[in-house]
PDB file of C-alpha atoms in Angstrom:
ATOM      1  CA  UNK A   1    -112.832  68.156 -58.447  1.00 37.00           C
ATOM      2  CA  UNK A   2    -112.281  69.360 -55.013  1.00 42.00           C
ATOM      3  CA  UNK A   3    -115.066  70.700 -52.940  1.00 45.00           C
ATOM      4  CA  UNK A   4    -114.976  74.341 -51.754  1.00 46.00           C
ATOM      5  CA  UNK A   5    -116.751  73.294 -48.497  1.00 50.00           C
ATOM      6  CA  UNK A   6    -113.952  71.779 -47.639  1.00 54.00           C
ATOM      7  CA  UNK A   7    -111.873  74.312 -45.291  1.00 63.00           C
ATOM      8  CA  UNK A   8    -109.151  72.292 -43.502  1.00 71.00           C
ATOM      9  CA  UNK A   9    -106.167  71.155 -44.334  1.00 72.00           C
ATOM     10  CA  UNK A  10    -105.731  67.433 -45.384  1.00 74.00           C
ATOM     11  CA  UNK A  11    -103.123  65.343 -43.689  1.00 70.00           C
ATOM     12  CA  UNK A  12     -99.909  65.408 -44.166  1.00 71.00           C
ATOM     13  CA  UNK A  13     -99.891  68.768 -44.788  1.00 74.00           C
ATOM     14  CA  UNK A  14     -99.560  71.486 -42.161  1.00 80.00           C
ATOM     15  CA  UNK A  15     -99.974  74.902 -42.828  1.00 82.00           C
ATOM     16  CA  UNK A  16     -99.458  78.163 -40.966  1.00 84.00           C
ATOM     17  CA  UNK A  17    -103.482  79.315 -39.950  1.00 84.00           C
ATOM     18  CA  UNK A  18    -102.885  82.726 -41.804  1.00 88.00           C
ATOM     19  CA  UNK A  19    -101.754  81.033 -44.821  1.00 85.00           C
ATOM     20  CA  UNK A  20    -104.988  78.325 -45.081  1.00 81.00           C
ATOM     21  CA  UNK A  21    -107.009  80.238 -47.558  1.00 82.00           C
ATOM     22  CA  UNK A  22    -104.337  80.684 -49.852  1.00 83.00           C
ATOM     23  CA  UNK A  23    -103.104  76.644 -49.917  1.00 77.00           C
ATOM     24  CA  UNK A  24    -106.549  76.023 -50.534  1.00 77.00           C
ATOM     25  CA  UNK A  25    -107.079  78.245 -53.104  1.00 77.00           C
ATOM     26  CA  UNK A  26    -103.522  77.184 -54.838  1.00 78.00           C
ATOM     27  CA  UNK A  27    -103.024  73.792 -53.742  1.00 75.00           C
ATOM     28  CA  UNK A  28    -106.110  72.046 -52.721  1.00 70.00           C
ATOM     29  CA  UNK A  29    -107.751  71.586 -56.927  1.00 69.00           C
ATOM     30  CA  UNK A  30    -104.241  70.064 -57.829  1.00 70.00           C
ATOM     31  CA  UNK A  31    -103.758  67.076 -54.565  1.00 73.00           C
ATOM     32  CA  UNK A  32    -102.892  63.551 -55.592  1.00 74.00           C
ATOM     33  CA  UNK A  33    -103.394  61.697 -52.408  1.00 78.00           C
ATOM     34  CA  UNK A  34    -104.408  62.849 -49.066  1.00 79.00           C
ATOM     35  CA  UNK A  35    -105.796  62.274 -46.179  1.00 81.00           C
ATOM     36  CA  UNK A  36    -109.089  63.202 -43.653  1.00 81.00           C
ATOM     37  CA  UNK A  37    -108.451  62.740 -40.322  1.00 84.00           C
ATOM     38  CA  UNK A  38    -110.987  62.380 -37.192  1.00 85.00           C
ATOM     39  CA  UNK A  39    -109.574  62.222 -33.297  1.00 86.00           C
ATOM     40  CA  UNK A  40    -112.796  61.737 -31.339  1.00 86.00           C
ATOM     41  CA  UNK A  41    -112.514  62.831 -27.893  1.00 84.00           C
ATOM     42  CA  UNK A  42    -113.882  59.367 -26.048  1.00 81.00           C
ATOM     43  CA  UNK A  43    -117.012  60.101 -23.479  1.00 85.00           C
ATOM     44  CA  UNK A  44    -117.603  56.430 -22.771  1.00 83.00           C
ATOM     45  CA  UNK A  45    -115.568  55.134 -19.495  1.00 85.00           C
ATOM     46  CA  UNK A  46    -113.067  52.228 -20.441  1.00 87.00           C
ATOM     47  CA  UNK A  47    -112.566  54.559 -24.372  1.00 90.00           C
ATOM     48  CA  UNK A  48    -109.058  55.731 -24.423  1.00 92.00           C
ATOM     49  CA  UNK A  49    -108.996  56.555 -27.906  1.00 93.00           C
ATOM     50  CA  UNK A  50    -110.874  56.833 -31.447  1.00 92.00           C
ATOM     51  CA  UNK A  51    -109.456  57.782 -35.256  1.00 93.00           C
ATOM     52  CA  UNK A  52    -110.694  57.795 -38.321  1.00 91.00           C
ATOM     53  CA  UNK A  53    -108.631  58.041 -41.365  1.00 91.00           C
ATOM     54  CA  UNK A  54    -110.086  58.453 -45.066  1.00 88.00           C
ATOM     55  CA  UNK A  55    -107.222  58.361 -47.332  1.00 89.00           C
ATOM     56  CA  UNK A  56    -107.988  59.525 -51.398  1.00 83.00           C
ATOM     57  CA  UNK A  57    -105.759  59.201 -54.275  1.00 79.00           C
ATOM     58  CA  UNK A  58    -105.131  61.073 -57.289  1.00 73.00           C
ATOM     59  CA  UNK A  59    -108.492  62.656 -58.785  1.00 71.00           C
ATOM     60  CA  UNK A  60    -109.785  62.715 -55.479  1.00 72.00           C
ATOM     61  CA  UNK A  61    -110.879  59.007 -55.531  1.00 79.00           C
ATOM     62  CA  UNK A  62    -112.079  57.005 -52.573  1.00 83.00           C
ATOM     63  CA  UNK A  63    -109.515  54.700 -51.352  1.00 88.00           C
ATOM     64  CA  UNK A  64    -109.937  53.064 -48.152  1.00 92.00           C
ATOM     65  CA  UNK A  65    -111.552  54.030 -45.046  1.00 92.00           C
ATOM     66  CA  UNK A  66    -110.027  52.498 -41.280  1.00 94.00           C
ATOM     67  CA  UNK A  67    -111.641  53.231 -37.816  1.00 94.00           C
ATOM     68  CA  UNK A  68    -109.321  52.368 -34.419  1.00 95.00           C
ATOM     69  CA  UNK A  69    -110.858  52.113 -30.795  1.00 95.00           C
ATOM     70  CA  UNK A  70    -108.211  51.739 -27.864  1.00 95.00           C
ATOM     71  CA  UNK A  71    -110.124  50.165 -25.350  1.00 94.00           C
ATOM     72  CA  UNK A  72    -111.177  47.468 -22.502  1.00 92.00           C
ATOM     73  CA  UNK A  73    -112.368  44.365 -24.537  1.00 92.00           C
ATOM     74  CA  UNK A  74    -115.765  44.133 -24.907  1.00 92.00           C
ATOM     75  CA  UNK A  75    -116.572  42.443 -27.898  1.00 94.00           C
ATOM     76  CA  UNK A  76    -120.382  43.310 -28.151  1.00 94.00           C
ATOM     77  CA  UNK A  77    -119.356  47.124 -28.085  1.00 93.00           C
ATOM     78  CA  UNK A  78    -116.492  46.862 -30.472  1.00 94.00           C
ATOM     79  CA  UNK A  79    -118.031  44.776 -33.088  1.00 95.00           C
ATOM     80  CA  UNK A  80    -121.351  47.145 -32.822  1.00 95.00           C
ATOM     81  CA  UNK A  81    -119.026  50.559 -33.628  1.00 93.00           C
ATOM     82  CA  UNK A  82    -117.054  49.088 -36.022  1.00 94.00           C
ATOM     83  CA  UNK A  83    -119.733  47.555 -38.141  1.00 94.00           C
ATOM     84  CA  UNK A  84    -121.672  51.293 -37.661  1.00 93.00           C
ATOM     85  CA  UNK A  85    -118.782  52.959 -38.879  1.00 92.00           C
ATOM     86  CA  UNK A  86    -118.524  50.800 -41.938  1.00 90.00           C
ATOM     87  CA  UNK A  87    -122.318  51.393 -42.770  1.00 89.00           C
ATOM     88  CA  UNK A  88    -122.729  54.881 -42.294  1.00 87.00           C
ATOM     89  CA  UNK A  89    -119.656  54.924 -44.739  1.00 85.00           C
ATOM     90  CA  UNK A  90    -121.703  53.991 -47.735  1.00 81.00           C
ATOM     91  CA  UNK A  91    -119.287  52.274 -49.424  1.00 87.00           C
ATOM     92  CA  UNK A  92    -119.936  50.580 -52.622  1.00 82.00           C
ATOM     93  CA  UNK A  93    -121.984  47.930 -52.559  1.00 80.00           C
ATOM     94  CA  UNK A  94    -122.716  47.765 -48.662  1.00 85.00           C
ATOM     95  CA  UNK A  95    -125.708  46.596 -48.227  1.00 85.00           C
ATOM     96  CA  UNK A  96    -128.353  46.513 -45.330  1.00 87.00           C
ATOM     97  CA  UNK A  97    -128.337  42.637 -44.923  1.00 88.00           C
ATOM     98  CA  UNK A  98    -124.176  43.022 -44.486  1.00 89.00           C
ATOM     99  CA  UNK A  99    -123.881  44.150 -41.099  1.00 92.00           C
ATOM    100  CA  UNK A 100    -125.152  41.101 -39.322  1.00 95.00           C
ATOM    101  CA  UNK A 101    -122.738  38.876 -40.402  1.00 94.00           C
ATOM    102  CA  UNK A 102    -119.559  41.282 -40.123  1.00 94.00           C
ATOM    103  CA  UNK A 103    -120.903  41.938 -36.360  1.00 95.00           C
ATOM    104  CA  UNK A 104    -120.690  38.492 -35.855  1.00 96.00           C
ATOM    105  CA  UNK A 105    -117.295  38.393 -37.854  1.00 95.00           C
ATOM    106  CA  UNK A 106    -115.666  40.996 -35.420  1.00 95.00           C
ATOM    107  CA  UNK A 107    -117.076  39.671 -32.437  1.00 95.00           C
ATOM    108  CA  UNK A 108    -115.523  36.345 -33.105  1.00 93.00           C
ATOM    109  CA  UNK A 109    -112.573  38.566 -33.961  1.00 92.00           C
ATOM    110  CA  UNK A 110    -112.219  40.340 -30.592  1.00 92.00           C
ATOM    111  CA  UNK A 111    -113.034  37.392 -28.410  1.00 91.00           C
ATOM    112  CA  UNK A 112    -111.927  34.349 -29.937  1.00 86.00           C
ATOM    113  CA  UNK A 113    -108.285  34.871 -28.887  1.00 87.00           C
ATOM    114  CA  UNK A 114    -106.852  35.206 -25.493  1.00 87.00           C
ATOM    115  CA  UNK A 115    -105.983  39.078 -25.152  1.00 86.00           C
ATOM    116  CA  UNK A 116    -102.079  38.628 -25.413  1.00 89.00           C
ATOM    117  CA  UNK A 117    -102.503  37.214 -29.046  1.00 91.00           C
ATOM    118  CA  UNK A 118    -103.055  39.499 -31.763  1.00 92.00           C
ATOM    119  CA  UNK A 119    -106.014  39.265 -34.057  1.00 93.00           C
ATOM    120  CA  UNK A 120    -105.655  39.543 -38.031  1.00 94.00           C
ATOM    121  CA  UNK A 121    -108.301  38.653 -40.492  1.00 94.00           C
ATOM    122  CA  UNK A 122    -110.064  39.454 -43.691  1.00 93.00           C
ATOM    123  CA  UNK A 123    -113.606  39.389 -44.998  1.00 92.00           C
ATOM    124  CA  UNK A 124    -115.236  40.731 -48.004  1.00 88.00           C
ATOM    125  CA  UNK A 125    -118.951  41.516 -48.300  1.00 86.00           C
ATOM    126  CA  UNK A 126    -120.119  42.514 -51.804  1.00 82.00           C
ATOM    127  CA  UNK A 127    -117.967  45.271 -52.738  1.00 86.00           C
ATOM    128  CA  UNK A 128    -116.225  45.919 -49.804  1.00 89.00           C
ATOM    129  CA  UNK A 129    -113.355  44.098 -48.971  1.00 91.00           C
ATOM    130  CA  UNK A 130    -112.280  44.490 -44.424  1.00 93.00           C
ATOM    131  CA  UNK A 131    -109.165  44.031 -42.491  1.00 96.00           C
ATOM    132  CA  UNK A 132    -109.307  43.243 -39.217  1.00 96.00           C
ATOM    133  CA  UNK A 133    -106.618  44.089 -36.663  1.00 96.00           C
ATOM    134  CA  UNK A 134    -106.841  43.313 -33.104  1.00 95.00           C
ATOM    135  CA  UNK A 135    -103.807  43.482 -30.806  1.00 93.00           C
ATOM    136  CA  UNK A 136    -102.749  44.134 -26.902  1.00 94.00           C
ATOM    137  CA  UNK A 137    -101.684  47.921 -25.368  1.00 93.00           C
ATOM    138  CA  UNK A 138     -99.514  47.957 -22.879  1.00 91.00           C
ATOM    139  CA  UNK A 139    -101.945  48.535 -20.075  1.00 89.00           C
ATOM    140  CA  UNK A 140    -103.929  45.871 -20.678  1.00 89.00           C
ATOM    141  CA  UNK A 141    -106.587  46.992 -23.268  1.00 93.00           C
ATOM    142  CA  UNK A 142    -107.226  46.176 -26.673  1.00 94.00           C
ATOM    143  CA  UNK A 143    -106.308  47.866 -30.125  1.00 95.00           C
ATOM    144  CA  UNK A 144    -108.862  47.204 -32.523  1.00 96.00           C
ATOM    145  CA  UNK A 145    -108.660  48.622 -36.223  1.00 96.00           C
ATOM    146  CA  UNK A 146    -111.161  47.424 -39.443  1.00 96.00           C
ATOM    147  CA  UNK A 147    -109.816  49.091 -42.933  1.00 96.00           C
ATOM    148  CA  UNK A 148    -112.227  48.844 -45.793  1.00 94.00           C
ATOM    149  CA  UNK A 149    -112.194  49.551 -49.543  1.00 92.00           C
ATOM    150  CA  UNK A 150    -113.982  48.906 -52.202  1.00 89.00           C
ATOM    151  CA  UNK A 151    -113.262  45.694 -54.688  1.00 88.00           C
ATOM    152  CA  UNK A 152    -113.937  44.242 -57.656  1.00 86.00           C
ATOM    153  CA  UNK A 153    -112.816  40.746 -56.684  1.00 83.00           C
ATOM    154  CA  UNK A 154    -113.360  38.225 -54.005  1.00 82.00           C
ATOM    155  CA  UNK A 155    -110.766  37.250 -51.431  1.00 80.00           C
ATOM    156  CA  UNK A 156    -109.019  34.958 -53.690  1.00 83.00           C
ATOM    157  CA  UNK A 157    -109.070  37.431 -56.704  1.00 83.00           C
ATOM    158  CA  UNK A 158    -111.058  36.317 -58.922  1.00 84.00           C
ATOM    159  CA  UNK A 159    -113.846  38.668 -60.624  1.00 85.00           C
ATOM    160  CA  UNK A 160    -116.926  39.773 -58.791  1.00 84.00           C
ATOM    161  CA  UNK A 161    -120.540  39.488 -60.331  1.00 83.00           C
ATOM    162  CA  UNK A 162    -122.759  42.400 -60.606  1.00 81.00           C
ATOM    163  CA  UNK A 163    -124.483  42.169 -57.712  1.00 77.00           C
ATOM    164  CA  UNK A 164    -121.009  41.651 -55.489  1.00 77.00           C
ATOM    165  CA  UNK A 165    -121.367  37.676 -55.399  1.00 77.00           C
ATOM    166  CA  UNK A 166    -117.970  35.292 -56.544  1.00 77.00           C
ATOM    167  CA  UNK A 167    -119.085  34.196 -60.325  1.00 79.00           C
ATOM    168  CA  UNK A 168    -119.594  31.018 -60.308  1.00 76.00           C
ATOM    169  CA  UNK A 169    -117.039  28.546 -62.016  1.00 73.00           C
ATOM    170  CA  UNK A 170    -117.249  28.066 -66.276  1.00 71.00           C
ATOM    171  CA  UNK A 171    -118.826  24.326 -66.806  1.00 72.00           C
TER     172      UNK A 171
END
């Protein structure tokens, strides 16, 4: 059901400002898939540019979640807002004892590589299943991107337990 706190327009619609209540009111209850979009205006020197993009499919359901710096490289930093972004999301399944090892994961991510190479890799951690994206600008900075949804199966797709671990093999 959609929320009436909601007042904005989800992407990829645009609408006129004088006509936003009414799309709302006749649109908004009936949307298959769209999407919530954040542009953060970058404070830190060496930040160039931050998005956020939930995207939610028919009956409003939670589909995947993807944070992008534009940036100098510095791994430490990088890996640290990604993996905050990922558990202030509250994804299915996340749990406390996951960010440690997917901050080490996207360390080794952004600094394993030289900086002309691009970056690609997967991880899942109970529920949540990551993509990893890491590729040059132009001018010398860094691209980096984690998408996450939430899974049922592990990387090589079998079923997931309960508790988010691989089920272990029939005797």
């Amino acid at each position: 059901m959609w929320v009436d706190e909601f007042n904005e327009v989800p992407s990829p619609w645009i609408v006129l400002e004088r006509d936003r209540d009414n799309w709302l009111k006749d649109h908004a209850p009936f949307l298959d898939t769209y999407d919530w979009m954040f542009f953060g205006r970058p404070l830190t020197p060496g930040i160039r540019e931050v998005r956020a993009i939930w995207r939610f499919g028919a009956g409003h359901r939670f589909e995947s979640f993807e944070l992008t710096i534009t940036s100098a490289c510095d791994p430490g930093y990088l890996a640290e807002k990604l993996t905050t972004a990922i558990h202030h999301a509250r994804l299915k399944g996340w749990r406390e004892e996951d960010a440690q090892p997917l901050h080490q994961w996207l360390v080794e991510g952004v600094s394993t590589r030289p900086l002309n190479d691009s970056v690609r890799g997967n991880k899942r951690s109970g529920f949540v299943l990551m993509e990893f994206i890491r590729f040059p600008t132009r001018d010398g900075d860094v691209m980096v991107s984690l998408n996450a949804v939430e899974t049922d199966r592990a990387l090589d797709g079998s079923p997931l337990a309960d508790d988010g671990g691989a089920i272990p093999p029939a005797p």
